[in-house]
mmCIF file of C-alpha atoms and ligand atoms in Angstrom:
data_model
loop_
_atom_site.group_PDB
_atom_site.id
_atom_site.type_symbol
_atom_site.label_atom_id
_atom_site.label_comp_id
_atom_site.label_asym_id
_atom_site.label_seq_id
_atom_site.Cartn_x
_atom_site.Cartn_y
_atom_site.Cartn_z
ATOM 1 C CA MET A 1 9.493 0.954 31.435
ATOM 2 C CA SER A 2 12.740 1.847 30.513
ATOM 3 C CA HIS A 3 13.293 3.979 27.481
ATOM 4 C CA PRO A 4 15.329 2.362 24.432
ATOM 5 C CA THR A 5 18.952 3.783 24.025
ATOM 6 C CA LEU A 6 21.000 3.551 20.808
ATOM 7 C CA GLN A 7 23.879 1.907 22.609
ATOM 8 C CA ASP A 8 24.996 -1.142 20.591
ATOM 9 C CA LYS A 9 22.182 -0.631 18.136
ATOM 10 C CA VAL A 10 21.833 -1.025 14.422
ATOM 11 C CA ALA A 11 20.370 1.524 12.333
ATOM 12 C CA VAL A 12 19.226 1.755 8.667
ATOM 13 C CA ILE A 13 19.151 5.283 7.261
ATOM 14 C CA ALA A 14 17.878 5.968 3.837
ATOM 15 C CA GLY A 15 19.610 8.843 2.059
ATOM 16 C CA GLY A 16 21.876 8.630 5.110
ATOM 17 C CA GLY A 17 25.149 9.869 3.279
ATOM 18 C CA LYS A 18 24.599 13.600 2.858
ATOM 19 C CA ASN A 19 22.627 16.562 4.518
ATOM 20 C CA LEU A 20 20.195 15.791 7.186
ATOM 21 C CA GLY A 21 20.571 11.966 6.719
ATOM 22 C CA ALA A 22 24.117 12.045 7.208
ATOM 23 C CA LEU A 23 23.876 14.247 10.351
ATOM 24 C CA ILE A 24 21.213 11.950 11.743
ATOM 25 C CA ALA A 25 23.706 8.845 11.107
ATOM 26 C CA SER A 26 26.401 10.838 13.155
ATOM 27 C CA GLN A 27 24.611 11.846 15.982
ATOM 28 C CA PHE A 28 23.409 7.949 16.328
ATOM 29 C CA VAL A 29 27.132 7.070 16.321
ATOM 30 C CA GLU A 30 27.628 9.553 19.015
ATOM 31 C CA ALA A 31 24.591 8.316 20.931
ATOM 32 C CA GLY A 32 26.338 4.916 21.097
ATOM 33 C CA ALA A 33 24.900 3.010 17.681
ATOM 34 C CA SER A 34 27.366 0.401 16.580
ATOM 35 C CA GLY A 35 26.095 -0.629 13.007
ATOM 36 C CA LEU A 36 24.824 1.685 10.322
ATOM 37 C CA VAL A 37 23.451 0.933 6.903
ATOM 38 C CA LEU A 38 23.739 4.271 4.898
ATOM 39 C CA HIS A 39 21.298 4.060 1.808
ATOM 40 C CA TYR A 40 22.289 6.453 -1.244
ATOM 41 C CA ASN A 41 20.239 6.580 -4.667
ATOM 42 C CA SER A 42 22.355 8.347 -7.310
ATOM 43 C CA ASP A 43 25.769 7.601 -8.441
ATOM 44 C CA SER A 44 26.409 11.243 -7.713
ATOM 45 C CA SER A 45 25.682 10.698 -4.171
ATOM 46 C CA ARG A 46 28.276 7.483 -3.659
ATOM 47 C CA ALA A 47 31.514 9.521 -2.997
ATOM 48 C CA GLU A 48 30.061 11.643 -0.398
ATOM 49 C CA THR A 49 28.187 8.661 1.070
ATOM 50 C CA GLU A 50 31.424 6.527 1.298
ATOM 51 C CA HIS A 51 33.055 9.687 2.963
ATOM 52 C CA THR A 52 30.513 9.924 5.611
ATOM 53 C CA ALA A 53 30.755 5.887 5.899
ATOM 54 C CA ALA A 54 34.607 6.227 6.360
ATOM 55 C CA ALA A 55 34.535 9.026 9.148
ATOM 56 C CA LEU A 56 31.799 6.891 11.022
ATOM 57 C CA ARG A 57 33.874 4.058 10.675
ATOM 58 C CA ASP A 58 36.767 5.863 11.880
ATOM 59 C CA ARG A 59 34.877 6.605 14.988
ATOM 60 C CA GLY A 60 34.199 2.892 15.702
ATOM 61 C CA ALA A 61 30.781 2.116 13.781
ATOM 62 C CA ASP A 62 30.501 -0.764 11.706
ATOM 63 C CA VAL A 63 28.755 0.947 8.528
ATOM 64 C CA ILE A 64 27.764 -0.506 5.032
ATOM 65 C CA THR A 65 26.665 1.194 2.160
ATOM 66 C CA PHE A 66 23.618 0.157 -0.205
ATOM 67 C CA GLN A 67 22.531 1.910 -3.498
ATOM 68 C CA GLY A 68 19.027 1.665 -4.782
ATOM 69 C CA ASP A 69 16.058 3.440 -6.083
ATOM 70 C CA LEU A 70 13.606 2.739 -3.139
ATOM 71 C CA SER A 71 10.489 3.363 -5.205
ATOM 72 C CA VAL A 72 11.094 -0.135 -6.573
ATOM 73 C CA VAL A 73 9.976 -2.467 -3.730
ATOM 74 C CA ALA A 74 12.634 -5.228 -4.395
ATOM 75 C CA ASN A 75 15.205 -2.501 -3.229
ATOM 76 C CA SER A 76 13.805 -2.026 -0.022
ATOM 77 C CA VAL A 77 13.141 -5.478 0.509
ATOM 78 C CA ARG A 78 17.179 -5.970 -0.576
ATOM 79 C CA LEU A 79 18.187 -3.062 1.897
ATOM 80 C CA PHE A 80 16.697 -4.668 4.923
ATOM 81 C CA ASP A 81 17.660 -8.109 3.707
ATOM 82 C CA GLN A 82 21.080 -6.956 3.716
ATOM 83 C CA ALA A 83 21.219 -5.108 6.894
ATOM 84 C CA GLN A 84 19.755 -8.069 8.536
ATOM 85 C CA ALA A 85 22.193 -10.248 6.961
ATOM 86 C CA HIS A 86 25.056 -8.305 8.036
ATOM 87 C CA PHE A 87 24.541 -7.174 11.614
ATOM 88 C CA GLY A 88 22.103 -9.830 12.560
ATOM 89 C CA ARG A 89 19.483 -7.419 13.645
ATOM 90 C CA VAL A 90 17.949 -3.933 12.845
ATOM 91 C CA ASN A 91 16.523 -1.713 15.542
ATOM 92 C CA VAL A 92 16.011 1.863 13.870
ATOM 93 C CA ALA A 93 15.056 2.697 10.522
ATOM 94 C CA VAL A 94 14.940 6.322 9.492
ATOM 95 C CA ASN A 95 13.989 7.505 5.962
ATOM 96 C CA THR A 96 14.943 10.983 4.542
ATOM 97 C CA VAL A 97 14.341 9.974 1.089
ATOM 98 C CA GLY A 98 12.441 13.113 -0.777
ATOM 99 C CA VAL A 99 11.810 14.755 -4.022
ATOM 100 C CA VAL A 100 10.688 18.251 -4.344
ATOM 101 C CA ILE A 101 8.838 19.837 -7.262
ATOM 102 C CA LYS A 102 7.600 23.427 -7.330
ATOM 103 C CA LYS A 103 5.079 24.312 -9.938
ATOM 104 C CA PRO A 104 1.674 25.568 -10.381
ATOM 105 C CA ILE A 105 -0.879 22.743 -10.955
ATOM 106 C CA LEU A 106 -1.413 23.820 -14.659
ATOM 107 C CA GLN A 107 2.212 23.096 -15.503
ATOM 108 C CA VAL A 108 2.643 19.667 -13.347
ATOM 109 C CA THR A 109 3.199 16.795 -15.882
ATOM 110 C CA GLU A 110 2.252 13.007 -15.414
ATOM 111 C CA THR A 111 6.125 12.529 -14.904
ATOM 112 C CA ASP A 112 6.182 15.109 -12.062
ATOM 113 C CA TYR A 113 3.493 13.586 -10.691
ATOM 114 C CA ASP A 114 4.653 10.168 -10.755
ATOM 115 C CA LYS A 115 8.126 10.828 -9.677
ATOM 116 C CA SER A 116 6.977 12.707 -6.810
ATOM 117 C CA PHE A 117 4.411 9.867 -5.573
ATOM 118 C CA ASP A 118 6.996 7.472 -6.154
ATOM 119 C CA ALA A 119 9.794 8.749 -3.899
ATOM 120 C CA ASN A 120 7.551 10.724 -1.247
ATOM 121 C CA ALA A 121 4.645 8.248 -0.926
ATOM 122 C CA LYS A 122 5.486 4.481 -2.537
ATOM 123 C CA ALA A 123 8.908 4.506 -1.241
ATOM 124 C CA ALA A 124 7.912 5.625 2.125
ATOM 125 C CA PHE A 125 5.270 3.106 2.537
ATOM 126 C CA PHE A 126 7.521 0.003 1.600
ATOM 127 C CA PHE A 127 10.581 1.480 3.438
ATOM 128 C CA MET A 128 7.806 1.390 6.658
ATOM 129 C CA GLN A 129 6.841 -2.012 5.593
ATOM 130 C CA GLN A 130 9.928 -3.574 5.303
ATOM 131 C CA ALA A 131 11.100 -2.051 8.533
ATOM 132 C CA GLY A 132 8.234 -3.704 10.140
ATOM 133 C CA ARG A 133 9.227 -6.782 8.429
ATOM 134 C CA VAL A 134 12.784 -6.888 10.310
ATOM 135 C CA LEU A 135 13.081 -4.429 13.066
ATOM 136 C CA ALA A 136 13.548 -5.964 16.821
ATOM 137 C CA ASP A 137 11.156 -5.557 19.229
ATOM 138 C CA ARG A 138 11.369 -2.051 20.815
ATOM 139 C CA GLY A 139 12.560 -0.592 17.564
ATOM 140 C CA SER A 140 11.732 2.877 16.076
ATOM 141 C CA ILE A 141 10.664 4.039 12.688
ATOM 142 C CA VAL A 142 11.007 7.847 11.496
ATOM 143 C CA THR A 143 9.880 9.271 8.411
ATOM 144 C CA ILE A 144 11.052 12.889 7.252
ATOM 145 C CA VAL A 145 7.947 14.768 5.694
ATOM 146 C CA SER A 146 7.667 18.558 5.209
ATOM 147 C CA SER A 147 5.974 21.693 6.984
ATOM 148 C CA LEU A 148 4.632 22.340 3.859
ATOM 149 C CA LEU A 149 1.916 19.734 5.067
ATOM 150 C CA ALA A 150 0.368 22.526 6.775
ATOM 151 C CA ALA A 151 0.732 25.417 4.161
ATOM 152 C CA TYR A 152 -1.448 27.330 2.566
ATOM 153 C CA THR A 153 0.657 28.286 -0.577
ATOM 154 C CA ASP A 154 0.760 28.053 -4.491
ATOM 155 C CA SER A 155 2.956 25.880 -6.541
ATOM 156 C CA TYR A 156 3.484 23.219 -3.903
ATOM 157 C CA ALA A 157 0.676 21.142 -4.539
ATOM 158 C CA VAL A 158 2.477 17.748 -5.306
ATOM 159 C CA TYR A 159 5.487 17.915 -3.266
ATOM 160 C CA PRO A 160 3.192 17.966 0.391
ATOM 161 C CA GLY A 161 0.460 16.126 -1.535
ATOM 162 C CA SER A 162 2.777 13.353 -2.044
ATOM 163 C CA LYS A 163 4.071 13.642 1.462
ATOM 164 C CA ALA A 164 0.716 13.600 3.100
ATOM 165 C CA PRO A 165 -0.092 9.903 2.809
ATOM 166 C CA VAL A 166 2.664 9.213 4.734
ATOM 167 C CA GLU A 167 0.960 10.759 7.668
ATOM 168 C CA HIS A 168 -1.735 8.224 7.744
ATOM 169 C CA TYR A 169 0.834 5.212 6.926
ATOM 170 C CA THR A 170 2.736 6.649 9.989
ATOM 171 C CA ARG A 171 -0.549 6.402 12.000
ATOM 172 C CA ALA A 172 -1.370 2.670 10.583
ATOM 173 C CA ALA A 173 2.049 1.474 11.275
ATOM 174 C CA SER A 174 2.207 2.676 14.909
ATOM 175 C CA LYS A 175 -0.913 0.928 15.396
ATOM 176 C CA GLU A 176 0.264 -2.424 13.800
ATOM 177 C CA PHE A 177 3.524 -2.555 15.324
ATOM 178 C CA GLY A 178 2.749 -1.153 18.648
ATOM 179 C CA SER A 179 2.319 -4.569 20.096
ATOM 180 C CA ARG A 180 6.022 -5.219 19.573
ATOM 181 C CA GLY A 181 6.914 -1.999 21.032
ATOM 182 C CA ILE A 182 7.952 -0.364 18.014
ATOM 183 C CA ASN A 183 7.178 3.280 17.703
ATOM 184 C CA VAL A 184 6.498 5.075 14.229
ATOM 185 C CA ASN A 185 6.707 8.951 13.790
ATOM 186 C CA ALA A 186 7.188 11.469 11.033
ATOM 187 C CA VAL A 187 8.981 14.570 11.304
ATOM 188 C CA GLY A 188 8.267 17.510 9.175
ATOM 189 C CA PRO A 189 11.172 20.156 8.788
ATOM 190 C CA GLY A 190 10.535 23.690 7.594
ATOM 191 C CA PRO A 191 12.295 25.108 4.909
ATOM 192 C CA MET A 192 15.932 23.461 5.305
ATOM 193 C CA ASP A 193 19.304 25.140 4.540
ATOM 194 C CA THR A 194 20.427 22.347 1.881
ATOM 195 C CA PRO A 195 20.586 22.082 -1.593
ATOM 196 C CA PHE A 196 17.409 20.256 -1.949
ATOM 197 C CA PHE A 197 15.780 23.749 -0.731
ATOM 198 C CA TYR A 198 17.521 26.049 -2.946
ATOM 199 C CA GLY A 199 16.759 23.735 -6.446
ATOM 200 C CA GLN A 200 13.419 25.162 -6.913
ATOM 201 C CA GLU A 201 13.428 28.491 -5.187
ATOM 202 C CA SER A 202 14.413 31.874 -6.705
ATOM 203 C CA LYS A 203 16.372 34.310 -4.784
ATOM 204 C CA GLU A 204 13.060 36.136 -3.743
ATOM 205 C CA SER A 205 11.165 33.236 -2.786
ATOM 206 C CA ALA A 206 14.236 31.762 -0.949
ATOM 207 C CA ALA A 207 14.489 35.204 0.959
ATOM 208 C CA TYR A 208 10.695 35.010 1.886
ATOM 209 C CA HIS A 209 11.038 31.574 3.361
ATOM 210 C CA ALA A 210 14.106 32.864 5.308
ATOM 211 C CA SER A 211 11.961 35.230 6.887
ATOM 212 C CA ALA A 212 8.616 33.512 7.446
ATOM 213 C CA ALA A 213 9.281 31.594 10.533
ATOM 214 C CA ALA A 214 8.423 33.260 14.049
ATOM 215 C CA LEU A 215 11.962 32.190 15.092
ATOM 216 C CA SER A 216 13.979 33.357 11.645
ATOM 217 C CA PRO A 217 15.729 36.017 13.311
ATOM 218 C CA TYR A 218 17.416 33.606 15.805
ATOM 219 C CA SER A 219 18.380 31.244 12.860
ATOM 220 C CA THR A 220 21.820 31.530 11.117
ATOM 221 C CA LYS A 221 20.146 31.931 7.730
ATOM 222 C CA GLY A 222 16.610 32.226 8.756
ATOM 223 C CA LEU A 223 15.650 28.680 7.639
ATOM 224 C CA THR A 224 15.386 25.402 9.306
ATOM 225 C CA ASP A 225 19.151 24.000 10.239
ATOM 226 C CA ILE A 226 19.642 20.424 9.954
ATOM 227 C CA GLN A 227 21.321 20.548 13.561
ATOM 228 C CA ASP A 228 17.642 21.425 14.533
ATOM 229 C CA ILE A 229 15.973 18.232 13.213
ATOM 230 C CA ALA A 230 18.585 15.462 13.718
ATOM 231 C CA PRO A 231 18.087 15.574 17.749
ATOM 232 C CA ILE A 232 14.447 15.333 17.301
ATOM 233 C CA VAL A 233 15.046 12.128 15.465
ATOM 234 C CA ARG A 234 17.564 10.879 17.807
ATOM 235 C CA PHE A 235 15.175 11.889 20.718
ATOM 236 C CA LEU A 236 12.072 9.881 18.772
ATOM 237 C CA VAL A 237 14.288 6.597 18.634
ATOM 238 C CA THR A 238 15.237 6.723 22.477
ATOM 239 C CA GLU A 239 13.772 8.912 25.065
ATOM 240 C CA GLY A 240 10.883 9.618 23.214
ATOM 241 C CA TRP A 241 9.612 6.112 22.547
ATOM 242 C CA TRP A 242 6.326 7.071 23.912
ATOM 243 C CA ILE A 243 5.506 9.443 20.979
ATOM 244 C CA THR A 244 4.257 7.162 18.461
ATOM 245 C CA GLY A 245 1.712 7.792 15.329
ATOM 246 C CA GLN A 246 2.521 11.615 15.189
ATOM 247 C CA THR A 247 3.592 13.961 12.739
ATOM 248 C CA ILE A 248 5.856 16.470 14.398
ATOM 249 C CA PHE A 249 6.482 19.860 12.651
ATOM 250 C CA ALA A 250 9.839 21.361 13.544
ATOM 251 C CA ASN A 251 10.219 24.749 11.806
ATOM 252 C CA GLY A 252 10.574 27.348 14.102
ATOM 253 C CA GLY A 253 7.004 28.599 13.780
ATOM 254 C CA TYR A 254 6.650 28.522 9.960
ATOM 255 C CA THR A 255 3.477 26.351 9.618
ATOM 256 C CA THR A 256 1.328 25.081 12.508
ATOM 257 C CA ARG A 257 -1.821 23.412 13.043
HETATM 258 N N1 LIG B 1 15.660 20.872 2.533
HETATM 259 C C1 LIG B 1 14.275 21.336 2.553
HETATM 260 O O1 LIG B 1 14.158 22.235 2.602
HETATM 261 C C2 LIG B 1 13.411 20.294 3.252
HETATM 262 C C3 LIG B 1 12.255 20.610 3.978
HETATM 263 C C4 LIG B 1 11.341 20.303 4.655
HETATM 264 C C5 LIG B 1 11.522 18.775 4.542
HETATM 265 N N2 LIG B 1 12.507 18.059 3.735
HETATM 266 C C6 LIG B 1 12.659 16.834 3.447
HETATM 267 O O2 LIG B 1 13.871 16.315 4.287
HETATM 268 C C7 LIG B 1 14.458 15.139 3.596
HETATM 269 C C8 LIG B 1 15.822 15.259 3.506
HETATM 270 O O3 LIG B 1 16.114 16.176 2.543
HETATM 271 P P1 LIG B 1 17.593 17.204 2.526
HETATM 272 O O4 LIG B 1 17.316 18.465 2.597
HETATM 273 O O5 LIG B 1 18.448 16.447 3.425
HETATM 274 O O6 LIG B 1 18.072 16.756 0.986
HETATM 275 P P2 LIG B 1 18.708 15.309 0.302
HETATM 276 O O7 LIG B 1 20.041 14.990 0.904
HETATM 277 O O8 LIG B 1 18.858 15.530 -1.241
HETATM 278 O O9 LIG B 1 17.530 14.276 0.580
HETATM 279 C C9 LIG B 1 16.731 13.822 -0.306
HETATM 280 C C10 LIG B 1 17.206 12.318 -0.392
HETATM 281 O O10 LIG B 1 16.126 11.290 -1.152
HETATM 282 C C11 LIG B 1 17.058 10.646 -2.085
HETATM 283 N N3 LIG B 1 15.999 10.032 -3.075
HETATM 284 C C12 LIG B 1 15.222 11.044 -4.014
HETATM 285 N N4 LIG B 1 14.741 10.067 -4.770
HETATM 286 C C13 LIG B 1 14.608 8.656 -4.434
HETATM 287 C C14 LIG B 1 14.345 7.556 -4.809
HETATM 288 N N5 LIG B 1 13.533 7.219 -5.979
HETATM 289 N N6 LIG B 1 15.042 6.285 -4.024
HETATM 290 C C15 LIG B 1 15.783 6.342 -2.959
HETATM 291 N N7 LIG B 1 16.242 7.782 -2.525
HETATM 292 C C16 LIG B 1 15.713 8.838 -3.291
HETATM 293 C C17 LIG B 1 18.074 11.324 -2.605
HETATM 294 O O11 LIG B 1 19.156 10.496 -2.853
HETATM 295 P P3 LIG B 1 20.035 10.921 -4.140
HETATM 296 O O12 LIG B 1 20.470 12.150 -3.870
HETATM 297 O O13 LIG B 1 21.334 9.852 -4.094
HETATM 298 O O14 LIG B 1 19.371 10.745 -5.459
HETATM 299 C C18 LIG B 1 18.603 12.149 -1.092
HETATM 300 O O15 LIG B 1 19.490 11.434 -0.667
HETATM 301 C C19 LIG B 1 13.670 14.878 2.475
HETATM 302 O O16 LIG B 1 12.793 14.004 2.723
HETATM 303 C C20 LIG B 1 12.814 16.190 2.252
HETATM 304 O O17 LIG B 1 11.661 16.103 1.382
HETATM 305 C C21 LIG B 1 13.464 18.948 3.193
#
């Protein structure tokens, strides 16, 4: 069986306006995608998302943007409905949504916990559900999780804890959607060189993470680079279609299991 390609395909990318999501969007267009929905959440992300969208339009893609808190299920429904209404089809859905909290267990508040599970688990589940509702046959779903799922470390109970359910949602969705040729996977980067990472790390802990991967000496800053993750996502939605139900760690040898 031939593998799917991105040629003339339509992709919904949650968090697609900046950082990892924007690079995935750009690489999808490079691989022939003709339609993109770039989702963003905060007002502060609007300008960057519109800038990313304009740059992709200049390269010939039809791009629409969509703002919404995806922990509200109705927003996920609207996201996929609008994509379907505008393009008439959706082939690929990538969810890069995440919220990180680094705190010892004794300091975690109920708000911290709910915010983390809302963005990392609930939004991921309903994004997957809505993708499953709308995606064309032979489509693909990818969720970004974290290599911390395999870490033995302090202060990261709730962040990877709230990403952990995605592994099982991925497994279940791959089984349920498989009869339509849809593959479903999760990708777990290591500590990645974006503002998301630096927000909760001290200078010392950032330096530790930048030295912790086996391949750190060969990475520009010792960290995972978004340039090393986006091609894996692109592969999973094309030649890598036979991979399904998996969580793939891409971290230069930072954690493994
Ligand atoms: N950077 C790292 O060290 C690292 C390592 C491993 C895994 N990851 C994962 O990689 C993914 C991408 O991270 P990144 O580094 O590229 O940073 P990022 O651009 O800040 O990505 C996080 C995204 O989540 C969105 N978001 C947060 N809460 C949301 C909600 N309730 N509803 C909808 N969207 C929401 C943010 O939107 P707004 O900013 O518009 O609110 C943002 O677009 C995340 O899932 C993260 O957990 C990151």
